[in-house]
Amino acid sequence: MSGPVPELSARAAACADRLRDADDVLLASHIDADGLTSAAIASSALERAGLPFETVFCKQLDAEALAAIAATDHETVLFTDFGSGQLDIIAEHESAGDFEPVIADHHQPADADTEFHLNPLLFGLDGSSELSGAGASYVLARALEPDAGDNRDLAALAVVGAVGDMQISDGELVGANTGIVEEGIDAGVVETGTDLALYGKQTRPLPKLLEYATDVYIPGISNDQNGVLRFLDGVGIDLKEDGDWRRWVDLTADERQTVASALVQRAMRKGVSASKIEGLVGTTYTLAAEPEGTELRDVSEFSTLLNATARYDRADVGLAVCLGDREAALEQARTLLKNHRRNLSEAISWVQSEGVTKEEHVQWFHAEDRVRETIVGIVAGMAVGANGIDRNVPILAFAEKNDEEVKVSARGTPALTRKGLDLSVVMKTASQAVGGDGGGHNVAAGATVPKGKEEAFVEHADELVGEQLG
Ligand code: C5P
Ligand code: C5P
Ligand code: C5P
Ligand code: ZN
């Protein structure tokens, strides 16, 4: 890898040697796009290395989940996309002889360590932008390659994981992620280009592509169905085919250029700032081997498809798609995706109509049982870009988990982390203060808190954010 971190590769080699010594491996991973792609990369690498393994997924790697893992008869457990944040508990199991851990993760490590721990944060890399869980798993997979083998094709999944974890900064992947992209290009599985940075270029009809584009807010286009239709009508190209709207992928390069220029002009006329307009264009990552016009071709759409499976207890479906099932699993994933989209769009509408509560330094909403706890983080992230919600204040989003516990997700922006915001510390500290636990990244983190403690939690979080940004 062209990554500038030899220590990371050395640690990966040590982890790979440890795995080769195992009789069999229990692979445990997280239930989101990054966790699924991590598991797919790790399981492909184990399979190719001839190592027997079994795969499990956990919503969250808490004490209970770890106890269940300890109760299995696997001696070696490979954790991907989680494990670092729970190192304290894992280390206890290790000392007790319950299992020996190997970890490929990118979350903020808890206060403990173990020998076979592969995490970009240990080597001076940023775990929320420079390497994801799938990236760490990919580095491990390269180290696990048999002499005659080549695992570079797995770079495609690593790019899906990184983009799914929103590691794109200022329009492109950075840090060690760029080394993975290059290997994917060399292996013929990834293609990059410069194009409109909108979600849905492969599958959305043009009007929906533009109407739902809110990251850069364009008055008269974003969230404006009729405005979009008038805009497209004025572009001067036949954008329909047999009466149906074409998609971005269906346009020729010239046609794309025409629509993109018209969009930029419209944004300028509406007073959108030059720096924001720059954000309309970015580097796109495409999976070269996947058919055009499908969710699998665009890494961003691929990652949403995966979230639609694992966050609804169907990680098996997402994993099968990652591993190449283009029949039954893909069809099931598409059905789950429709349901996921409906849930997200209903949730966002609810948040917008209900509004958020503003504290001094944070804003929050409580969805109770209206939003599944496994997607409340995605909703919080989308809310930050939505109409009427302040982008300059971190957002906390609660949803019911069970009779005793509430899930809370926090999302900030890169501009806020540059000013000192670290939501991973906020979520960990504030949740522990009320008898819960949490962690994550500076820009996005989560926690579980006892029901009824939400208000106390918000107070703690508000104070901590105030200290960080003050
Ligand atoms: O558990 P994990 O690390 O995979 O989750 C990362 C989460 O952080 C994702 O849900 C992603 O949407 C969110 N995130 C974000 N903004 C960023 C980076 C990550 O909302 N800039
Ligand atoms: O159903 P509709 O097409 O309105 O759904 C919006 C969808 O866009 C969400 O379901 C979500 O899957 C997807 N999306 C996303 N990330 C974005 C923008 C949109 O996952 N940044
Ligand atoms: O669940 P959510 O998308 O809000 O998670 C954001 C980040 O916080 C993820 O990286 C997740 O792994 C982490 N998290 C955590 N502990 C929790 C909940 C979430 O470390 N209890
Ligand atoms: Zn991750």
Short mmCIF file of N, CA and C and ligand atoms in Angstrom, two decimals, residues 30 32 34-35 38 81 105-107 132-134 161 165 167 441, ligand 4:
data_model
loop_
_atom_site.label_atom_id
_atom_site.label_comp_id
_atom_site.label_asym_id
_atom_site.label_seq_id
_atom_site.Cartn_x
_atom_site.Cartn_y
_atom_site.Cartn_z
N HIS A 30 -19.68 -5.52 13.18
CA HIS A 30 -20.69 -4.53 13.49
C HIS A 30 -21.78 -4.53 12.41
N ASP A 32 -23.29 -2.28 10.44
CA ASP A 32 -23.54 -1.20 9.50
C ASP A 32 -22.72 -1.45 8.25
N ASP A 34 -19.99 -0.27 7.12
CA ASP A 34 -18.57 -0.48 7.35
C ASP A 34 -18.32 -1.84 8.01
N GLY A 35 -19.18 -2.21 8.95
CA GLY A 35 -19.04 -3.50 9.63
C GLY A 35 -19.27 -4.67 8.69
N SER A 38 -16.37 -4.87 6.36
CA SER A 38 -15.24 -5.40 7.14
C SER A 38 -15.32 -6.92 7.22
N ASP A 81 -14.32 -3.69 12.90
CA ASP A 81 -15.13 -2.47 13.01
C ASP A 81 -15.69 -2.24 14.41
N ASP A 105 -9.94 -2.39 13.88
CA ASP A 105 -10.98 -1.39 14.16
C ASP A 105 -10.43 0.01 13.93
N HIS A 106 -11.31 1.00 14.06
CA HIS A 106 -10.88 2.39 13.87
C HIS A 106 -11.53 3.34 14.86
N HIS A 107 -12.18 2.76 15.88
CA HIS A 107 -12.80 3.60 16.90
C HIS A 107 -11.80 3.94 18.00
N SER A 132 -11.11 3.34 7.70
CA SER A 132 -12.33 2.84 8.34
C SER A 132 -12.09 1.44 8.88
N GLY A 133 -13.15 0.85 9.44
CA GLY A 133 -13.05 -0.54 9.88
C GLY A 133 -12.75 -1.45 8.70
N ALA A 134 -13.42 -1.20 7.58
CA ALA A 134 -13.18 -2.00 6.38
C ALA A 134 -11.75 -1.78 5.87
N GLY A 161 -16.95 0.65 2.51
CA GLY A 161 -16.97 0.82 3.96
C GLY A 161 -16.58 2.24 4.37
N ASP A 165 -19.05 5.06 6.09
CA ASP A 165 -18.78 5.70 7.37
C ASP A 165 -18.57 7.20 7.21
N GLN A 167 -16.36 8.90 5.41
CA GLN A 167 -14.97 9.34 5.56
C GLN A 167 -14.55 10.31 4.46
N HIS A 441 -16.53 8.35 17.37
CA HIS A 441 -15.55 9.24 16.72
C HIS A 441 -15.79 10.68 17.16
ZN ZN B 4 -16.79 1.88 11.11
#
